[in-house]
Tab-separated table of C-alpha atoms and ligand atoms in Angstrom:
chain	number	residue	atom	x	y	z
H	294	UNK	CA	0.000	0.000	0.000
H	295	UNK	CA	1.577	3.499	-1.377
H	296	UNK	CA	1.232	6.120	1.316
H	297	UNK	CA	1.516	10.093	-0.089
H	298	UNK	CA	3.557	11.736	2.420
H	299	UNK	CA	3.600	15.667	2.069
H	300	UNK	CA	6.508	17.746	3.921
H	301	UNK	CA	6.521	21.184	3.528
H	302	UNK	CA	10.348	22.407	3.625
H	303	UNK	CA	11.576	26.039	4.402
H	304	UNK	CA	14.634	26.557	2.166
H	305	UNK	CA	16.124	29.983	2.343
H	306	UNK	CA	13.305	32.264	3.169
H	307	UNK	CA	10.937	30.392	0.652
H	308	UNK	CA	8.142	27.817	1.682
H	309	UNK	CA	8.798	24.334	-1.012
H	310	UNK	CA	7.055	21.094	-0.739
H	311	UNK	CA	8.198	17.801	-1.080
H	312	UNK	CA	5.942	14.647	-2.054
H	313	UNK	CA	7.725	11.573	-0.819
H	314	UNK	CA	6.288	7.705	-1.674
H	315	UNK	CA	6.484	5.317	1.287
H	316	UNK	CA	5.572	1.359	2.005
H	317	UNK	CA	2.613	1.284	4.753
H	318	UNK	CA	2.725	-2.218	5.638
H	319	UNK	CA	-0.259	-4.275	4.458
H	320	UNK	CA	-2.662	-4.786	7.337
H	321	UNK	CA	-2.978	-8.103	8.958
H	322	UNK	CA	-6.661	-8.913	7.737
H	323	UNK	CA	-6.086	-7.711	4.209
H	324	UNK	CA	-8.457	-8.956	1.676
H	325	UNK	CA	-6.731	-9.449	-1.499
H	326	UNK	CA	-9.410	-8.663	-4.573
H	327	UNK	CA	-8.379	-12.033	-6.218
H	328	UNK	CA	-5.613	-14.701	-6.400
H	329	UNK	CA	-4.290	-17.876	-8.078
H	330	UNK	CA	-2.098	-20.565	-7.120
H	331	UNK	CA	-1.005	-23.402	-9.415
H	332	UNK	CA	1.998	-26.440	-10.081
H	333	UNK	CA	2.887	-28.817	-12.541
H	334	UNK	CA	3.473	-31.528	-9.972
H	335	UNK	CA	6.039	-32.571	-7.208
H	336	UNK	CA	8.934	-34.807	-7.263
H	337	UNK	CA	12.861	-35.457	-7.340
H	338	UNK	CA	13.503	-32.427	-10.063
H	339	UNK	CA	17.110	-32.790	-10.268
H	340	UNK	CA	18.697	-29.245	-10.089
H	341	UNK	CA	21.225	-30.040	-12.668
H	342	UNK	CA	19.266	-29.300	-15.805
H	343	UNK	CA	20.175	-27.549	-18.969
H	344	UNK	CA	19.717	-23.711	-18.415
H	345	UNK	CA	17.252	-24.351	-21.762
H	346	UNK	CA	14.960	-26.871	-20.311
H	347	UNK	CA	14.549	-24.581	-16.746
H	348	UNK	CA	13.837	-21.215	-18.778
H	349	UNK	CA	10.981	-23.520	-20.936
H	350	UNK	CA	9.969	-24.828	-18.065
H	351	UNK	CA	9.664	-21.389	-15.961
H	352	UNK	CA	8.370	-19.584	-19.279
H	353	UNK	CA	5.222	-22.344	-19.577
H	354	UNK	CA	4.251	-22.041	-15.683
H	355	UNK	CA	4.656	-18.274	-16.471
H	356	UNK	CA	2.180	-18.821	-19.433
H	357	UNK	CA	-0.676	-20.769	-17.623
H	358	UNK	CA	-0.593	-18.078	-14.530
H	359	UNK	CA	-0.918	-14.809	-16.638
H	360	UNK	CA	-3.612	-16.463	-18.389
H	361	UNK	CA	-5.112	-17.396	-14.762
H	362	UNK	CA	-4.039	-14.269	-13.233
H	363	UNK	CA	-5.552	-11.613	-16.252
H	364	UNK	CA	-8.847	-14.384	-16.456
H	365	UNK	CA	-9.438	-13.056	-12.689
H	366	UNK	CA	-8.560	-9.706	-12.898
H	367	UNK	CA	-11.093	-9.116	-15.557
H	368	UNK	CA	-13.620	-10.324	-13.212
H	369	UNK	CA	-13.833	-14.037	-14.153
H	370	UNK	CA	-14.949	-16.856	-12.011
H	371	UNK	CA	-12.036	-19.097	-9.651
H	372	UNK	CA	-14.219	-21.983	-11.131
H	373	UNK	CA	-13.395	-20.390	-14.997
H	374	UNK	CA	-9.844	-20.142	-14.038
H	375	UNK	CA	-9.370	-23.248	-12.492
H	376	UNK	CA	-10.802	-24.559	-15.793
H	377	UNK	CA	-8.760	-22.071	-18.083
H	378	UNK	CA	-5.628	-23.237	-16.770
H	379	UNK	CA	-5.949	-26.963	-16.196
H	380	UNK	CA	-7.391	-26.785	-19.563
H	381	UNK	CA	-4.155	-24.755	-20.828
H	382	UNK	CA	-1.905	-27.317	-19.358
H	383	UNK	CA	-3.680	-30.717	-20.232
H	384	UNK	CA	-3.405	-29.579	-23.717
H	385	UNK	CA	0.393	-28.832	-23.187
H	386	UNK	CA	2.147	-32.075	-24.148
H	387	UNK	CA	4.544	-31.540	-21.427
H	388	UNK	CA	2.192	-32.234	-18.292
H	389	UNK	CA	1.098	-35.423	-17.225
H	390	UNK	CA	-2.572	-34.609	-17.821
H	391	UNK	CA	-4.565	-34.965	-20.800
H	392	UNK	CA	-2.141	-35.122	-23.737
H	393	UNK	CA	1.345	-35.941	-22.418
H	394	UNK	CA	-0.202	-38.284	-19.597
H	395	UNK	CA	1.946	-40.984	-18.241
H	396	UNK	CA	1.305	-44.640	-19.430
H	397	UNK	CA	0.294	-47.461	-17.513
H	398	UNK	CA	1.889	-51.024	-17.239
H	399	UNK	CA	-0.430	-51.940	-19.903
H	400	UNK	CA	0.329	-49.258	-22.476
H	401	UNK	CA	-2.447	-46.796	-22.256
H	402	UNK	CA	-3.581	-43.904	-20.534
H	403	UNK	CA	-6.251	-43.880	-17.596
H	404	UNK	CA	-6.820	-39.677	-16.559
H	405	UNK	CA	-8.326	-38.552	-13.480
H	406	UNK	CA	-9.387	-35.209	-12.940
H	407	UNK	CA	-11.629	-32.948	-10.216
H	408	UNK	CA	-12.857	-29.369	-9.221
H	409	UNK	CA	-14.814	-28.105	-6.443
H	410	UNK	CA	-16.736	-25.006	-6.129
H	411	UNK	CA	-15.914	-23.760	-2.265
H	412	UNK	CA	-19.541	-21.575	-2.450
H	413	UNK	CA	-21.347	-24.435	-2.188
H	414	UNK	CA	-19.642	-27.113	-1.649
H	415	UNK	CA	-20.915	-28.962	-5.029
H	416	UNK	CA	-17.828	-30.665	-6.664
H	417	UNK	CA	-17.828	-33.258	-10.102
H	418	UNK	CA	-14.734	-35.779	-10.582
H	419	UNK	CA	-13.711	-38.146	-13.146
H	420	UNK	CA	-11.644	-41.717	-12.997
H	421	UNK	CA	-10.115	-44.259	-15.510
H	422	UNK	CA	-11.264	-41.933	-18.531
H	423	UNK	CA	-9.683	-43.535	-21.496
H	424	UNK	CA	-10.933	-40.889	-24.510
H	425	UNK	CA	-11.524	-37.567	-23.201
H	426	UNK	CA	-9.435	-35.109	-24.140
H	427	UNK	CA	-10.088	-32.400	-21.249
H	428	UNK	CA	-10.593	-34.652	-18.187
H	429	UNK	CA	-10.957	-31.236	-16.134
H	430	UNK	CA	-14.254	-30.030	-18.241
H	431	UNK	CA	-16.240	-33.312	-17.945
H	432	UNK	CA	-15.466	-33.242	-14.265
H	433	UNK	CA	-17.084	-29.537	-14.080
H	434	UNK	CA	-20.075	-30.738	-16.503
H	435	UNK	CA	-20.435	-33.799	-13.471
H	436	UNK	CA	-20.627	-31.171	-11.198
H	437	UNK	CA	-22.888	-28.690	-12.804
H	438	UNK	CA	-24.974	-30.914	-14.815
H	439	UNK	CA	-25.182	-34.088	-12.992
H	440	UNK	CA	-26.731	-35.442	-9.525
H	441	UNK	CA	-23.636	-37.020	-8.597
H	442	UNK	CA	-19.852	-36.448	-7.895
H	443	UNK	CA	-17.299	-38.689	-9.219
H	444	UNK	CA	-18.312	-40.768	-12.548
H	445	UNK	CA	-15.517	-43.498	-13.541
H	446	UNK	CA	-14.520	-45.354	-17.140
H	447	UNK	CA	-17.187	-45.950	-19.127
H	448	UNK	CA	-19.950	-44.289	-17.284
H	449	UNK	CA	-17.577	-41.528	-17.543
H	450	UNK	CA	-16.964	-41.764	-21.316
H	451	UNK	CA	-20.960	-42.116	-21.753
H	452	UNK	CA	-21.882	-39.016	-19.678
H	453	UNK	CA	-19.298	-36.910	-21.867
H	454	UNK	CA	-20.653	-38.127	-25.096
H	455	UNK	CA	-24.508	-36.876	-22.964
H	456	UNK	CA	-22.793	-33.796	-22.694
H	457	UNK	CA	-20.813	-32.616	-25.601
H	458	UNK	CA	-17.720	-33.272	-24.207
H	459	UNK	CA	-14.549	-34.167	-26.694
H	460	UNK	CA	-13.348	-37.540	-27.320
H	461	UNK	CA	-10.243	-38.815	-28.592
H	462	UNK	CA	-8.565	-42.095	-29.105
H	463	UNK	CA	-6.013	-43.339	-26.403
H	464	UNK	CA	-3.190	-43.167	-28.625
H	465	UNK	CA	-3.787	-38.699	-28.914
H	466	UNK	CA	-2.162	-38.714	-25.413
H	467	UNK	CA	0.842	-40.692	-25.704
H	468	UNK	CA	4.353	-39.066	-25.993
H	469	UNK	CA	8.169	-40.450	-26.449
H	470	UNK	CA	9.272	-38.813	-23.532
H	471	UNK	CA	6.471	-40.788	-21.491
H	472	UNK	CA	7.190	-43.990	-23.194
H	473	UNK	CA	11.178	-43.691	-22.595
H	474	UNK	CA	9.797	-42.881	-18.367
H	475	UNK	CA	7.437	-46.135	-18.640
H	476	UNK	CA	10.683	-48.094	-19.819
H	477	UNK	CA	12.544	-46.460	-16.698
H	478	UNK	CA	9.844	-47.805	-14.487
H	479	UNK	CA	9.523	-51.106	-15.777
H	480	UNK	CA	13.153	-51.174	-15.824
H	481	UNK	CA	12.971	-50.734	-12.268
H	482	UNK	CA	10.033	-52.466	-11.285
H	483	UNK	CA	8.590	-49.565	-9.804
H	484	UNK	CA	5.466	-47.045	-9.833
H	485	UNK	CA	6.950	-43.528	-10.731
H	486	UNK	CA	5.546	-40.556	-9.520
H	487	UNK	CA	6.763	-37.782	-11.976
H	488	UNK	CA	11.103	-37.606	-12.274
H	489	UNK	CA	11.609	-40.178	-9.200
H	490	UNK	CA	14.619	-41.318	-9.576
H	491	UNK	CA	15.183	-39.928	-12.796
H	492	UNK	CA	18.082	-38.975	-14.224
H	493	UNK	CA	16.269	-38.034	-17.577
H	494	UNK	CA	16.106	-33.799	-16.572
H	495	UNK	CA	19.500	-34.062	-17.167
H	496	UNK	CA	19.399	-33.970	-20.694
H	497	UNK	CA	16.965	-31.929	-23.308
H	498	UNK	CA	13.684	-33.702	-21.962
H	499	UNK	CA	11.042	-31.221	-20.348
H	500	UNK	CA	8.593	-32.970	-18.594
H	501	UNK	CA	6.296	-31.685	-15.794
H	502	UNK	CA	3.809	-33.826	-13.900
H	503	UNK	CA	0.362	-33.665	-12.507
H	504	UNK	CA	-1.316	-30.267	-12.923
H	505	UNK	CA	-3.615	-28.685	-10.517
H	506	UNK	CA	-5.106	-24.756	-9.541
H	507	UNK	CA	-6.273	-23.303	-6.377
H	508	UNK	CA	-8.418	-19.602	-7.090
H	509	UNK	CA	-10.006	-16.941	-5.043
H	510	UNK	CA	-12.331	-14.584	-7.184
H	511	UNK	CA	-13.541	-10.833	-7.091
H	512	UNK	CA	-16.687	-11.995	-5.712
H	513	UNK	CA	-15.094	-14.121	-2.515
H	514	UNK	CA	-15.448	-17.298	-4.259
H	515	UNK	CA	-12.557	-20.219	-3.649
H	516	UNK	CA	-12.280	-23.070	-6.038
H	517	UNK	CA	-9.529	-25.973	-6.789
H	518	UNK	CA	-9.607	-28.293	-9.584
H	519	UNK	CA	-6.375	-31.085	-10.300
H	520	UNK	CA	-5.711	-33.061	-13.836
H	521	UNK	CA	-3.479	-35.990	-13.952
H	522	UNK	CA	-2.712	-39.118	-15.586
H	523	UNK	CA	-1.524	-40.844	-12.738
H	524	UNK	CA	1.575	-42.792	-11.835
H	525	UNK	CA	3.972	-43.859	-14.450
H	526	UNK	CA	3.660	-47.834	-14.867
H	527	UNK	CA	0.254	-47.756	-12.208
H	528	UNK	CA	-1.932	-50.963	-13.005
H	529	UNK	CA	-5.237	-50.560	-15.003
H	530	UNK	CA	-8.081	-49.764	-12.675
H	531	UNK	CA	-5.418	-47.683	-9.826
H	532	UNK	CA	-7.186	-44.736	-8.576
H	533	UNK	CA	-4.644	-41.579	-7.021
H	534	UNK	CA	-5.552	-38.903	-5.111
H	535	UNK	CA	-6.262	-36.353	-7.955
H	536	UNK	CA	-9.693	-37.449	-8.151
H	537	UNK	CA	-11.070	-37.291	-4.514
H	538	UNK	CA	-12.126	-34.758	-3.158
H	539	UNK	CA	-10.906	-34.485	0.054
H	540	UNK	CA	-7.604	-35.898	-1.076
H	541	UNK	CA	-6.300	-34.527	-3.962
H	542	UNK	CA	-8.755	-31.219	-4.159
H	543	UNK	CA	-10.866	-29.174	-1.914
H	544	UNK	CA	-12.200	-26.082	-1.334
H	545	UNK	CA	-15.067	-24.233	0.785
H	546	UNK	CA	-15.348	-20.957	1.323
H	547	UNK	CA	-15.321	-20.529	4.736
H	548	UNK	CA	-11.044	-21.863	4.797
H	549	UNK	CA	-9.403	-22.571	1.189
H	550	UNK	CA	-8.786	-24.182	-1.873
H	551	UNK	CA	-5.849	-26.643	-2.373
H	552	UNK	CA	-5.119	-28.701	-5.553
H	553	UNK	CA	-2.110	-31.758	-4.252
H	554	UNK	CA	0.435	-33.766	-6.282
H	555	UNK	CA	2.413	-36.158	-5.178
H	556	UNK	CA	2.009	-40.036	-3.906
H	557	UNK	CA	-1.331	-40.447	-4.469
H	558	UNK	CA	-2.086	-43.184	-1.882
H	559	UNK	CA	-0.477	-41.349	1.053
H	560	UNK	CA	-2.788	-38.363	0.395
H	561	UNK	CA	-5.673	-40.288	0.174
H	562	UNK	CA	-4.660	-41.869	3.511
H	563	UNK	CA	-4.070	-38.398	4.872
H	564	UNK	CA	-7.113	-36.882	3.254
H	565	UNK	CA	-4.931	-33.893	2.769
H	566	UNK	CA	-6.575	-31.161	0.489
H	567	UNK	CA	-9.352	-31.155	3.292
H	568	UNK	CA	-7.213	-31.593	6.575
H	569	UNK	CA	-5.455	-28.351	5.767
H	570	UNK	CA	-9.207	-26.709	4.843
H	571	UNK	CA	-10.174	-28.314	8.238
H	572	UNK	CA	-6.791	-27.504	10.525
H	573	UNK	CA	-7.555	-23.781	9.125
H	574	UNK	CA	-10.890	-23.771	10.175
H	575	UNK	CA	-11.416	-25.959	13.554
H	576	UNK	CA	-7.760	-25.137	14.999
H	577	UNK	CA	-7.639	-21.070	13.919
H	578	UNK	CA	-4.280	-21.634	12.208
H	579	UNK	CA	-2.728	-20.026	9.586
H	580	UNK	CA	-2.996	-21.682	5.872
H	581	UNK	CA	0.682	-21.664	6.074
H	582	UNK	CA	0.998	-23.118	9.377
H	583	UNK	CA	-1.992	-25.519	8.401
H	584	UNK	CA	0.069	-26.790	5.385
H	585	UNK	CA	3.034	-27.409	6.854
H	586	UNK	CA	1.839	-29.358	9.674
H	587	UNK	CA	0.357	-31.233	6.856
H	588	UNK	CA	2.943	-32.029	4.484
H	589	UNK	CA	5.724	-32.016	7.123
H	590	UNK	CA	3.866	-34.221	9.966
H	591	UNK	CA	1.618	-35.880	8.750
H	592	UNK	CA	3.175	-37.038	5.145
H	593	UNK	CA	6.769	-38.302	5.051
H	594	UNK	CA	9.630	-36.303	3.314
H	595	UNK	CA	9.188	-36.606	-0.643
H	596	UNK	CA	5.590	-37.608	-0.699
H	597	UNK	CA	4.609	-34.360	-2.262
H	598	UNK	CA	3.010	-31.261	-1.635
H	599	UNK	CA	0.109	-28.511	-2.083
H	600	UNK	CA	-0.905	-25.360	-3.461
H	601	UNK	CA	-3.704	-23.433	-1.766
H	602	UNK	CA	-5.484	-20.079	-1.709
H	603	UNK	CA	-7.590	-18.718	1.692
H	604	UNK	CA	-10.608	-16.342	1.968
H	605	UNK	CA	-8.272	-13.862	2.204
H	606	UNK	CA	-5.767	-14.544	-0.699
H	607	UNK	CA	-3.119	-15.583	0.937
H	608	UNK	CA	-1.356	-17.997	-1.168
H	609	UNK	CA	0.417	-21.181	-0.010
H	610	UNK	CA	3.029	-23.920	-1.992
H	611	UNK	CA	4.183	-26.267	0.194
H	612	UNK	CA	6.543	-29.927	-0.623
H	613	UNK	CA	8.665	-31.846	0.834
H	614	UNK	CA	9.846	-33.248	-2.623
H	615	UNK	CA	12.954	-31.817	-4.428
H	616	UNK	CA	11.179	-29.483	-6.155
H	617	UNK	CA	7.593	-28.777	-7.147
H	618	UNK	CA	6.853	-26.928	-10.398
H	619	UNK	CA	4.660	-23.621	-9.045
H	620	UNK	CA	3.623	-20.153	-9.511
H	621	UNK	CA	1.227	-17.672	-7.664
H	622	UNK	CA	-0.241	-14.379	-8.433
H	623	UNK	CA	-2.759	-11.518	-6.977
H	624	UNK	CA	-4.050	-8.542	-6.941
H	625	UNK	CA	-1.297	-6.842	-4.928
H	626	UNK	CA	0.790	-7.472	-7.357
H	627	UNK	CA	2.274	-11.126	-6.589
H	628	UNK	CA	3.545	-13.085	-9.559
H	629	UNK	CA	6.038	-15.676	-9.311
H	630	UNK	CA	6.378	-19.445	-10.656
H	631	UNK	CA	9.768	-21.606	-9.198
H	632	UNK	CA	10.731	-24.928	-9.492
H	633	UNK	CA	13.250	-25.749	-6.489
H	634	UNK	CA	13.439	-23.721	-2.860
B	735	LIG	N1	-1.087	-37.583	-7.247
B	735	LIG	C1	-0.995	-38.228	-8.530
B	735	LIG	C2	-1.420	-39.662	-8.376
B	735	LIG	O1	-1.076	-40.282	-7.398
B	735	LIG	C3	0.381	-38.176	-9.130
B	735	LIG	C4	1.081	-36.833	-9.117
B	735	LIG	O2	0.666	-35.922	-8.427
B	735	LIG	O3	2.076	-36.678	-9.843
B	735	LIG	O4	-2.052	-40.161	-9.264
């Protein structure tokens, strides 16, 4: 907050004044008019990458949070936004959601997506969808235009075809650079979660993970929505966090909004979007102080982390990975994205 400071000066027999410009702190309570948090997932992001691959990386996180950021300030919807960017970035080959998703042991791609409107509550969720291209807008059409929450495979793939949603075949999200992590995986008999012990960064390969958005709009309104296509090498049918709410996304008005990446079966276990909403709202801390008791405490080091918004704006991205791909803006001015610490 600018603060006009006036000082009249007496200099040699004549009466000059002098307008100085100085920093009021920001009051405690301060509202901010919007805000927007986002990442491209959590996990071992060595810091040794080609200066190339961190400025794309930086410059696409930059990308999906001005179009967030200027989608708000114009008076849009957190619910829009959230869409707008998840959209942005499951379209972006590089994120494991939508096109770009990670395979599974069997060759294909299962996505899971959710958003959740923290006005009222109402929330829509997809699982195991095989052919739809935005996993994030047939969630919101399960929210807005169907009695139930979470709608899995083929139901799924039936209800978007009800509701003009866009199909695609399987094979529209599959990428090299996923197929060469899937060969890592298998070569390791493991279940990846997004650059686990991968040396791959190393080289010319950008590849980000899961993708989720926490917003708070002009009109008060909180919302989080997360887009993902899982773990690398995951068996047909698994079901991460990303999808449930409570887990992977929450928000309600009355705390915040937090999209989570990261192992999806300790944050189910955790229930860890809402534990921070309910820490916040039942214990009268902080959303800092709420996520970090969270993702430090309750999760073990490297199982992921969170981005989340409060009633107030403040903004929150907390992991205990190596790095989590990120970026936050508001209306004060805020706009940064970062990979590492
Ligand atoms: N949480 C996601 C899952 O377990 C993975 C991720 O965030 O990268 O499916």
């Amino acid at each position: 907050m600018i603060l006009l400071l006036t000082a009249g000066l007496w200099l040699t027999g004549s009466c000059d004044f002098e307008t100085t410009e100085i920093e009021e702190p920001m009051p405690e309570n301060h509202k901010k008019d919007f805000a927007i948090a986002l990442h491209g997932g959590a996990g071992v992001i060595s810091r040794d990458i080609d200066p190339e691959v961190r400025d794309n990386y930086l410059s696409s996180l930059e990308e999906a949070l001005t179009l967030g950021r200027d989608l708000l300030a114009d008076g849009g919807s957190s619910l829009d936004a959230v869409e707008a960017v998840i959209r942005h970035m499951e379209d972006d080959d590089r994120f494991n959601a939508g096109r770009g998703a990670v395979f599974t042991s069997e060759e294909k791609h299962e996505l899971d997506a959710s958003i959740m409107s923290g006005f009222d509550l109402n929330a829509g969720a997809v699982t195991g969808v095989r052919t739809v291209k935005n996993p994030i807008s047939l969630a919101r059409k399960v929210m807005e235009e169907s009695q139930h929450v979470m709608f899995a495979g083929d139901g799924a793939e039936q209800f978007a075809d009800e509701t003009n949603i866009e199909r695609v075949a399987n094979s529209y999200f599959s990428t090299e650079r996923r197929r060469e992590q899937l060969q890592q995986a298998r070569d390791q008999a493991a279940v990846m979660l997004d650059h686990s012990g991968d040396s791959g960064l190393k080289g010319k390969r950008d590849r980000y993970s899961t993708v989720g958005v926490a917003a708070l709009d002009r009109d008060g309104n909180l919302a989080a929505g997360t887009s993902t296509g899982g773990m690398t090498n995951k068996k047909p049918g698994r079901v991460g966090d990303s999808p449930v709410i409570a887990a992977g996304t929450y928000a309600d008005n009355n705390s915040c909004a937090v999209s989570a990446t990261g192992h999806g079966e300790k944050f189910i276990r955790n229930v860890v979007a809402y534990q921070i909403c309910a820490i916040m709202e039942y214990q009268g801390l902080s959303l800092a102080e709420a996520a970090r008791s969270v993702i430090h405490e309750k999760l073990d080091k490297g199982d992921g982390g969170i981005v989340a918004v409060d009633k107030q704006g403040n903004v929150t991205l907390e992991f205990s990975t190596a790095g989590m791909f990120r970026g936050a803006a508001d209306s004060d001015g805020l706009f940064e994205v970062a990979i590492w610490d």
